Amino acid sequence: MTDLLVRKHEPDADGVVLEVTPKSAGWDHVGFKVVELAAGQAASGGEAGREACLVVLSGTADIAVARRTFAGLGGRASVFEDAAPGAVYAPGGAAWTVTAATPVELAVCTAPASGAGEAREIAAGAMSREVRGQGTNTRHVRNILPETEPAESLLVVEVVTPGGNWSSYPPHKHDTATAGQETALEETYYHRLNPPQGFAFQRVYTDDRSLDQTFAVEDGDVVMVPRGYHPVGAPHGYDLYYLNVMAGPKRQWIFRNDPAHDWIAHKA
């Protein structure tokens, strides 16, 4: 089985510190890459048959897509700052370039697409915010590219889970196409921790336990979720951020809780 934990490495010549491709993951849809850029450095891309959501996780950058330029995007100091990231949607096959005005952490999220739609900035006001859960199950969600906003395959969301809390909990899954009950979506979790020397835990498991792995994730790690339930726990003292990228045959997020733990969602 493909190792579901992917660790960050030193930047290569293009600034890439982490990359998941459909081939490396052994699946069909989600691609994910993190690029670290110094001020003045640029990253370029664009693949035939694949759309992209370019997320300026921290720092400020100009993004050019298909002869359109979106200047001065981003600006937050870190993913833990209570502010929206800069983000641009690039249609399938569109060439793009991100030029850093300051040091930048860039997430490149990709999925299959025909090339429909137009390049656009995803404005902060279009990124809906919500608080999910209660008590030690509370987490803070920002929907960067939800199903209510135009795209062909991609769903992108970021979540901050306070230290001591659980997230993606009760454990839920979205790996089966059952009309009106569940959609089949591959998913990546890109984890950051504050302070960065911390750790968190993520379990990925199926009903029959043919897949059952638990990871101690560190700052900059990615966990791939090809199927199964995938809860996350943040230890006391360390806030956890993660960026989720999802895609599948149908661009809709319908999940099913683990029946053994579904009662938690209905607890008063």
PDB file of N, CA and C in Angstrom, residues 75-156:
ATOM      1  N   GLY A  75      -0.871  38.337   2.072  1.00  0.00           N
ATOM      2  CA  GLY A  75      -0.475  39.351   3.049  1.00  0.00           C
ATOM      3  C   GLY A  75      -0.397  38.870   4.480  1.00  0.00           C
ATOM      4  N   ARG A  76      -0.983  37.711   4.778  1.00  0.00           N
ATOM      5  CA  ARG A  76      -0.919  37.287   6.173  1.00  0.00           C
ATOM      6  C   ARG A  76       0.472  36.743   6.499  1.00  0.00           C
ATOM      7  N   ALA A  77       0.848  36.893   7.761  1.00  0.00           N
ATOM      8  CA  ALA A  77       2.188  36.492   8.195  1.00  0.00           C
ATOM      9  C   ALA A  77       2.324  34.983   8.323  1.00  0.00           C
ATOM     10  N   SER A  78       1.222  34.316   8.670  1.00  0.00           N
ATOM     11  CA  SER A  78       1.248  32.862   8.799  1.00  0.00           C
ATOM     12  C   SER A  78      -0.167  32.334   8.623  1.00  0.00           C
ATOM     13  N   VAL A  79      -0.284  31.028   8.487  1.00  0.00           N
ATOM     14  CA  VAL A  79      -1.605  30.415   8.325  1.00  0.00           C
ATOM     15  C   VAL A  79      -2.437  30.532   9.594  1.00  0.00           C
ATOM     16  N   PHE A  80      -1.808  30.878  10.709  1.00  0.00           N
ATOM     17  CA  PHE A  80      -2.545  31.005  11.969  1.00  0.00           C
ATOM     18  C   PHE A  80      -3.079  32.424  12.201  1.00  0.00           C
ATOM     19  N   GLU A  81      -2.773  33.342  11.315  1.00  0.00           N
ATOM     20  CA  GLU A  81      -3.331  34.682  11.396  1.00  0.00           C
ATOM     21  C   GLU A  81      -4.803  34.631  10.984  1.00  0.00           C
ATOM     22  N   ASP A  82      -5.645  35.352  11.695  1.00  0.00           N
ATOM     23  CA  ASP A  82      -7.082  35.338  11.407  1.00  0.00           C
ATOM     24  C   ASP A  82      -7.371  36.245  10.221  1.00  0.00           C
ATOM     25  N   ALA A  83      -7.002  35.765   9.053  1.00  0.00           N
ATOM     26  CA  ALA A  83      -7.214  36.499   7.805  1.00  0.00           C
ATOM     27  C   ALA A  83      -7.287  35.494   6.672  1.00  0.00           C
ATOM     28  N   ALA A  84      -7.946  35.882   5.592  1.00  0.00           N
ATOM     29  CA  ALA A  84      -8.053  34.987   4.441  1.00  0.00           C
ATOM     30  C   ALA A  84      -6.735  34.928   3.681  1.00  0.00           C
ATOM     31  N   PRO A  85      -6.447  33.798   3.051  1.00  0.00           N
ATOM     32  CA  PRO A  85      -5.282  33.735   2.178  1.00  0.00           C
ATOM     33  C   PRO A  85      -5.582  34.429   0.857  1.00  0.00           C
ATOM     34  N   GLY A  86      -4.545  34.686   0.072  1.00  0.00           N
ATOM     35  CA  GLY A  86      -4.771  35.053  -1.317  1.00  0.00           C
ATOM     36  C   GLY A  86      -5.033  33.786  -2.107  1.00  0.00           C
ATOM     37  N   ALA A  87      -5.921  33.843  -3.094  1.00  0.00           N
ATOM     38  CA  ALA A  87      -6.220  32.646  -3.867  1.00  0.00           C
ATOM     39  C   ALA A  87      -6.704  33.023  -5.259  1.00  0.00           C
ATOM     40  N   VAL A  88      -6.300  32.186  -6.230  1.00  0.00           N
ATOM     41  CA  VAL A  88      -6.701  32.381  -7.622  1.00  0.00           C
ATOM     42  C   VAL A  88      -7.102  31.034  -8.200  1.00  0.00           C
ATOM     43  N   TYR A  89      -8.168  31.048  -8.990  1.00  0.00           N
ATOM     44  CA  TYR A  89      -8.584  29.851  -9.716  1.00  0.00           C
ATOM     45  C   TYR A  89      -8.038  29.912 -11.139  1.00  0.00           C
ATOM     46  N   ALA A  90      -7.392  28.830 -11.576  1.00  0.00           N
ATOM     47  CA  ALA A  90      -6.868  28.718 -12.936  1.00  0.00           C
ATOM     48  C   ALA A  90      -7.581  27.573 -13.640  1.00  0.00           C
ATOM     49  N   PRO A  91      -8.265  27.839 -14.750  1.00  0.00           N
ATOM     50  CA  PRO A  91      -8.994  26.771 -15.447  1.00  0.00           C
ATOM     51  C   PRO A  91      -8.056  25.689 -15.970  1.00  0.00           C
ATOM     52  N   GLY A  92      -8.643  24.567 -16.334  1.00  0.00           N
ATOM     53  CA  GLY A  92      -7.858  23.461 -16.851  1.00  0.00           C
ATOM     54  C   GLY A  92      -7.000  23.871 -18.032  1.00  0.00           C
ATOM     55  N   GLY A  93      -5.704  23.557 -17.956  1.00  0.00           N
ATOM     56  CA  GLY A  93      -4.779  23.835 -19.039  1.00  0.00           C
ATOM     57  C   GLY A  93      -4.198  25.228 -19.056  1.00  0.00           C
ATOM     58  N   ALA A  94      -4.681  26.141 -18.206  1.00  0.00           N
ATOM     59  CA  ALA A  94      -4.192  27.525 -18.206  1.00  0.00           C
ATOM     60  C   ALA A  94      -2.806  27.601 -17.580  1.00  0.00           C
ATOM     61  N   ALA A  95      -1.901  28.317 -18.245  1.00  0.00           N
ATOM     62  CA  ALA A  95      -0.562  28.547 -17.686  1.00  0.00           C
ATOM     63  C   ALA A  95      -0.652  29.614 -16.592  1.00  0.00           C
ATOM     64  N   TRP A  96       0.143  29.441 -15.538  1.00  0.00           N
ATOM     65  CA  TRP A  96       0.129  30.409 -14.449  1.00  0.00           C
ATOM     66  C   TRP A  96       1.548  30.666 -13.943  1.00  0.00           C
ATOM     67  N   THR A  97       1.733  31.850 -13.370  1.00  0.00           N
ATOM     68  CA  THR A  97       3.003  32.208 -12.739  1.00  0.00           C
ATOM     69  C   THR A  97       2.704  32.956 -11.450  1.00  0.00           C
ATOM     70  N   VAL A  98       3.370  32.563 -10.377  1.00  0.00           N
ATOM     71  CA  VAL A  98       3.261  33.235  -9.083  1.00  0.00           C
ATOM     72  C   VAL A  98       4.608  33.879  -8.788  1.00  0.00           C
ATOM     73  N   THR A  99       4.607  35.207  -8.605  1.00  0.00           N
ATOM     74  CA  THR A  99       5.841  35.942  -8.318  1.00  0.00           C
ATOM     75  C   THR A  99       5.751  36.512  -6.910  1.00  0.00           C
ATOM     76  N   ALA A 100       6.690  36.136  -6.069  1.00  0.00           N
ATOM     77  CA  ALA A 100       6.650  36.517  -4.661  1.00  0.00           C
ATOM     78  C   ALA A 100       7.137  37.947  -4.463  1.00  0.00           C
ATOM     79  N   ALA A 101       6.349  38.763  -3.775  1.00  0.00           N
ATOM     80  CA  ALA A 101       6.776  40.108  -3.378  1.00  0.00           C
ATOM     81  C   ALA A 101       7.510  40.068  -2.051  1.00  0.00           C
ATOM     82  N   THR A 102       7.162  39.086  -1.217  1.00  0.00           N
ATOM     83  CA  THR A 102       7.812  38.816   0.064  1.00  0.00           C
ATOM     84  C   THR A 102       8.045  37.306   0.097  1.00  0.00           C
ATOM     85  N   PRO A 103       8.717  36.783   1.111  1.00  0.00           N
ATOM     86  CA  PRO A 103       8.761  35.318   1.213  1.00  0.00           C
ATOM     87  C   PRO A 103       7.348  34.747   1.223  1.00  0.00           C
ATOM     88  N   VAL A 104       7.122  33.708   0.442  1.00  0.00           N
ATOM     89  CA  VAL A 104       5.781  33.172   0.218  1.00  0.00           C
ATOM     90  C   VAL A 104       5.767  31.667   0.420  1.00  0.00           C
ATOM     91  N   GLU A 105       4.700  31.181   1.054  1.00  0.00           N
ATOM     92  CA  GLU A 105       4.379  29.760   1.095  1.00  0.00           C
ATOM     93  C   GLU A 105       3.151  29.577   0.208  1.00  0.00           C
ATOM     94  N   LEU A 106       3.311  28.838  -0.873  1.00  0.00           N
ATOM     95  CA  LEU A 106       2.273  28.682  -1.890  1.00  0.00           C
ATOM     96  C   LEU A 106       1.796  27.244  -1.936  1.00  0.00           C
ATOM     97  N   ALA A 107       0.486  27.047  -1.931  1.00  0.00           N
ATOM     98  CA  ALA A 107      -0.106  25.728  -2.140  1.00  0.00           C
ATOM     99  C   ALA A 107      -0.694  25.683  -3.541  1.00  0.00           C
ATOM    100  N   VAL A 108      -0.355  24.636  -4.276  1.00  0.00           N
ATOM    101  CA  VAL A 108      -0.883  24.425  -5.625  1.00  0.00           C
ATOM    102  C   VAL A 108      -1.783  23.195  -5.571  1.00  0.00           C
ATOM    103  N   CYS A 109      -3.077  23.419  -5.717  1.00  0.00           N
ATOM    104  CA  CYS A 109      -4.080  22.362  -5.607  1.00  0.00           C
ATOM    105  C   CYS A 109      -4.635  22.090  -7.009  1.00  0.00           C
ATOM    106  N   THR A 110      -4.610  20.837  -7.459  1.00  0.00           N
ATOM    107  CA  THR A 110      -5.040  20.551  -8.831  1.00  0.00           C
ATOM    108  C   THR A 110      -5.980  19.353  -8.886  1.00  0.00           C
ATOM    109  N   ALA A 111      -6.756  19.305  -9.983  1.00  0.00           N
ATOM    110  CA  ALA A 111      -7.685  18.201 -10.209  1.00  0.00           C
ATOM    111  C   ALA A 111      -8.105  18.220 -11.677  1.00  0.00           C
ATOM    112  N   PRO A 112      -8.687  17.124 -12.174  1.00  0.00           N
ATOM    113  CA  PRO A 112      -9.088  17.063 -13.582  1.00  0.00           C
ATOM    114  C   PRO A 112     -10.098  18.145 -13.961  1.00  0.00           C
ATOM    115  N   ALA A 113      -9.957  18.663 -15.193  1.00  0.00           N
ATOM    116  CA  ALA A 113     -10.870  19.690 -15.683  1.00  0.00           C
ATOM    117  C   ALA A 113     -10.751  19.780 -17.198  1.00  0.00           C
ATOM    118  N   SER A 114     -11.829  20.215 -17.823  1.00  0.00           N
ATOM    119  CA  SER A 114     -11.870  20.329 -19.284  1.00  0.00           C
ATOM    120  C   SER A 114     -11.325  21.652 -19.789  1.00  0.00           C
ATOM    121  N   GLY A 115     -11.239  22.640 -18.901  1.00  0.00           N
ATOM    122  CA  GLY A 115     -10.823  23.977 -19.309  1.00  0.00           C
ATOM    123  C   GLY A 115     -11.957  24.971 -19.314  1.00  0.00           C
ATOM    124  N   ALA A 116     -13.123  24.572 -18.846  1.00  0.00           N
ATOM    125  CA  ALA A 116     -14.257  25.497 -18.745  1.00  0.00           C
ATOM    126  C   ALA A 116     -13.992  26.533 -17.658  1.00  0.00           C
ATOM    127  N   GLY A 117     -14.675  27.653 -17.758  1.00  0.00           N
ATOM    128  CA  GLY A 117     -14.526  28.689 -16.748  1.00  0.00           C
ATOM    129  C   GLY A 117     -13.405  29.649 -17.070  1.00  0.00           C
ATOM    130  N   GLU A 118     -13.243  30.666 -16.226  1.00  0.00           N
ATOM    131  CA  GLU A 118     -12.250  31.707 -16.436  1.00  0.00           C
ATOM    132  C   GLU A 118     -11.370  31.864 -15.212  1.00  0.00           C
ATOM    133  N   ALA A 119     -10.159  32.361 -15.453  1.00  0.00           N
ATOM    134  CA  ALA A 119      -9.271  32.684 -14.348  1.00  0.00           C
ATOM    135  C   ALA A 119      -9.890  33.787 -13.505  1.00  0.00           C
ATOM    136  N   ARG A 120      -9.768  33.668 -12.191  1.00  0.00           N
ATOM    137  CA  ARG A 120     -10.334  34.697 -11.322  1.00  0.00           C
ATOM    138  C   ARG A 120      -9.642  34.687  -9.964  1.00  0.00           C
ATOM    139  N   GLU A 121      -9.619  35.837  -9.342  1.00  0.00           N
ATOM    140  CA  GLU A 121      -9.235  35.918  -7.940  1.00  0.00           C
ATOM    141  C   GLU A 121     -10.403  35.432  -7.100  1.00  0.00           C
ATOM    142  N   ILE A 122     -10.114  34.661  -6.076  1.00  0.00           N
ATOM    143  CA  ILE A 122     -11.143  34.258  -5.111  1.00  0.00           C
ATOM    144  C   ILE A 122     -11.070  35.255  -3.960  1.00  0.00           C
ATOM    145  N   ALA A 123     -12.010  36.161  -3.937  1.00  0.00           N
ATOM    146  CA  ALA A 123     -11.976  37.248  -2.962  1.00  0.00           C
ATOM    147  C   ALA A 123     -12.203  36.729  -1.552  1.00  0.00           C
ATOM    148  N   ALA A 124     -11.631  37.427  -0.580  1.00  0.00           N
ATOM    149  CA  ALA A 124     -11.799  37.026   0.814  1.00  0.00           C
ATOM    150  C   ALA A 124     -13.270  36.935   1.193  1.00  0.00           C
ATOM    151  N   GLY A 125     -14.080  37.847   0.655  1.00  0.00           N
ATOM    152  CA  GLY A 125     -15.495  37.854   0.986  1.00  0.00           C
ATOM    153  C   GLY A 125     -16.256  36.659   0.451  1.00  0.00           C
ATOM    154  N   ALA A 126     -15.669  35.967  -0.532  1.00  0.00           N
ATOM    155  CA  ALA A 126     -16.304  34.771  -1.087  1.00  0.00           C
ATOM    156  C   ALA A 126     -15.932  33.511  -0.329  1.00  0.00           C
ATOM    157  N   MET A 127     -14.997  33.646   0.605  1.00  0.00           N
ATOM    158  CA  MET A 127     -14.569  32.493   1.406  1.00  0.00           C
ATOM    159  C   MET A 127     -15.391  32.460   2.690  1.00  0.00           C
ATOM    160  N   SER A 128     -16.467  31.700   2.675  1.00  0.00           N
ATOM    161  CA  SER A 128     -17.350  31.656   3.842  1.00  0.00           C
ATOM    162  C   SER A 128     -16.612  31.072   5.046  1.00  0.00           C
ATOM    163  N   ARG A 129     -17.001  31.538   6.229  1.00  0.00           N
ATOM    164  CA  ARG A 129     -16.376  31.089   7.477  1.00  0.00           C
ATOM    165  C   ARG A 129     -17.434  30.465   8.373  1.00  0.00           C
ATOM    166  N   GLU A 130     -17.011  29.480   9.139  1.00  0.00           N
ATOM    167  CA  GLU A 130     -17.937  28.835  10.073  1.00  0.00           C
ATOM    168  C   GLU A 130     -17.161  28.229  11.232  1.00  0.00           C
ATOM    169  N   VAL A 131     -17.858  28.065  12.332  1.00  0.00           N
ATOM    170  CA  VAL A 131     -17.317  27.337  13.479  1.00  0.00           C
ATOM    171  C   VAL A 131     -18.075  26.019  13.563  1.00  0.00           C
ATOM    172  N   ARG A 132     -17.344  24.922  13.563  1.00  0.00           N
ATOM    173  CA  ARG A 132     -17.967  23.608  13.653  1.00  0.00           C
ATOM    174  C   ARG A 132     -17.694  22.995  15.015  1.00  0.00           C
ATOM    175  N   GLY A 133     -18.653  22.198  15.477  1.00  0.00           N
ATOM    176  CA  GLY A 133     -18.483  21.483  16.734  1.00  0.00           C
ATOM    177  C   GLY A 133     -18.686  22.368  17.945  1.00  0.00           C
ATOM    178  N   GLN A 134     -18.457  21.786  19.114  1.00  0.00           N
ATOM    179  CA  GLN A 134     -18.583  22.510  20.364  1.00  0.00           C
ATOM    180  C   GLN A 134     -17.623  21.902  21.374  1.00  0.00           C
ATOM    181  N   GLY A 135     -17.319  22.674  22.412  1.00  0.00           N
ATOM    182  CA  GLY A 135     -16.387  22.183  23.429  1.00  0.00           C
ATOM    183  C   GLY A 135     -15.045  21.814  22.818  1.00  0.00           C
ATOM    184  N   THR A 136     -14.526  20.644  23.172  1.00  0.00           N
ATOM    185  CA  THR A 136     -13.230  20.211  22.666  1.00  0.00           C
ATOM    186  C   THR A 136     -13.314  19.629  21.259  1.00  0.00           C
ATOM    187  N   ASN A 137     -14.461  19.809  20.616  1.00  0.00           N
ATOM    188  CA  ASN A 137     -14.614  19.438  19.212  1.00  0.00           C
ATOM    189  C   ASN A 137     -14.765  20.679  18.328  1.00  0.00           C
ATOM    190  N   THR A 138     -14.443  21.857  18.881  1.00  0.00           N
ATOM    191  CA  THR A 138     -14.573  23.110  18.145  1.00  0.00           C
ATOM    192  C   THR A 138     -13.396  23.303  17.197  1.00  0.00           C
ATOM    193  N   ARG A 139     -13.705  23.725  15.950  1.00  0.00           N
ATOM    194  CA  ARG A 139     -12.669  24.100  14.998  1.00  0.00           C
ATOM    195  C   ARG A 139     -13.215  25.210  14.104  1.00  0.00           C
ATOM    196  N   HIS A 140     -12.296  25.956  13.482  1.00  0.00           N
ATOM    197  CA  HIS A 140     -12.633  27.161  12.742  1.00  0.00           C
ATOM    198  C   HIS A 140     -12.320  26.935  11.264  1.00  0.00           C
ATOM    199  N   VAL A 141     -13.331  27.103  10.412  1.00  0.00           N
ATOM    200  CA  VAL A 141     -13.262  26.686   9.019  1.00  0.00           C
ATOM    201  C   VAL A 141     -13.371  27.896   8.102  1.00  0.00           C
ATOM    202  N   ARG A 142     -12.524  27.912   7.061  1.00  0.00           N
ATOM    203  CA  ARG A 142     -12.648  28.911   5.990  1.00  0.00           C
ATOM    204  C   ARG A 142     -12.732  28.160   4.665  1.00  0.00           C
ATOM    205  N   ASN A 143     -13.851  28.333   3.962  1.00  0.00           N
ATOM    206  CA  ASN A 143     -14.087  27.630   2.696  1.00  0.00           C
ATOM    207  C   ASN A 143     -13.485  28.437   1.554  1.00  0.00           C
ATOM    208  N   ILE A 144     -12.319  28.036   1.094  1.00  0.00           N
ATOM    209  CA  ILE A 144     -11.612  28.778   0.053  1.00  0.00           C
ATOM    210  C   ILE A 144     -12.271  28.571  -1.309  1.00  0.00           C
ATOM    211  N   LEU A 145     -12.553  27.323  -1.655  1.00  0.00           N
ATOM    212  CA  LEU A 145     -13.209  27.006  -2.926  1.00  0.00           C
ATOM    213  C   LEU A 145     -14.249  25.918  -2.671  1.00  0.00           C
ATOM    214  N   PRO A 146     -15.409  26.302  -2.134  1.00  0.00           N
ATOM    215  CA  PRO A 146     -16.464  25.332  -1.841  1.00  0.00           C
ATOM    216  C   PRO A 146     -17.279  25.013  -3.092  1.00  0.00           C
ATOM    217  N   GLU A 147     -18.178  24.070  -2.971  1.00  0.00           N
ATOM    218  CA  GLU A 147     -18.979  23.643  -4.124  1.00  0.00           C
ATOM    219  C   GLU A 147     -19.948  24.713  -4.595  1.00  0.00           C
ATOM    220  N   THR A 148     -20.177  25.732  -3.773  1.00  0.00           N
ATOM    221  CA  THR A 148     -21.052  26.841  -4.173  1.00  0.00           C
ATOM    222  C   THR A 148     -20.344  27.840  -5.079  1.00  0.00           C
ATOM    223  N   GLU A 149     -19.022  27.714  -5.220  1.00  0.00           N
ATOM    224  CA  GLU A 149     -18.254  28.605  -6.076  1.00  0.00           C
ATOM    225  C   GLU A 149     -17.787  27.845  -7.317  1.00  0.00           C
ATOM    226  N   PRO A 150     -17.658  28.509  -8.478  1.00  0.00           N
ATOM    227  CA  PRO A 150     -17.372  27.807  -9.725  1.00  0.00           C
ATOM    228  C   PRO A 150     -16.018  27.106  -9.747  1.00  0.00           C
ATOM    229  N   ALA A 151     -16.024  25.871 -10.219  1.00  0.00           N
ATOM    230  CA  ALA A 151     -14.848  25.055 -10.514  1.00  0.00           C
ATOM    231  C   ALA A 151     -15.383  23.773 -11.121  1.00  0.00           C
ATOM    232  N   GLU A 152     -14.495  22.929 -11.652  1.00  0.00           N
ATOM    233  CA  GLU A 152     -14.942  21.684 -12.257  1.00  0.00           C
ATOM    234  C   GLU A 152     -14.818  20.492 -11.319  1.00  0.00           C
ATOM    235  N   SER A 153     -13.729  20.425 -10.567  1.00  0.00           N
ATOM    236  CA  SER A 153     -13.503  19.271  -9.683  1.00  0.00           C
ATOM    237  C   SER A 153     -13.113  19.662  -8.276  1.00  0.00           C
ATOM    238  N   LEU A 154     -12.361  20.734  -8.126  1.00  0.00           N
ATOM    239  CA  LEU A 154     -11.699  21.040  -6.868  1.00  0.00           C
ATOM    240  C   LEU A 154     -12.633  21.533  -5.773  1.00  0.00           C
ATOM    241  N   LEU A 155     -12.334  21.090  -4.553  1.00  0.00           N
ATOM    242  CA  LEU A 155     -12.874  21.633  -3.314  1.00  0.00           C
ATOM    243  C   LEU A 155     -11.687  21.915  -2.406  1.00  0.00           C
ATOM    244  N   VAL A 156     -11.589  23.147  -1.884  1.00  0.00           N
ATOM    245  CA  VAL A 156     -10.437  23.540  -1.068  1.00  0.00           C
ATOM    246  C   VAL A 156     -10.937  24.260   0.178  1.00  0.00           C
TER     247      VAL A 156
END
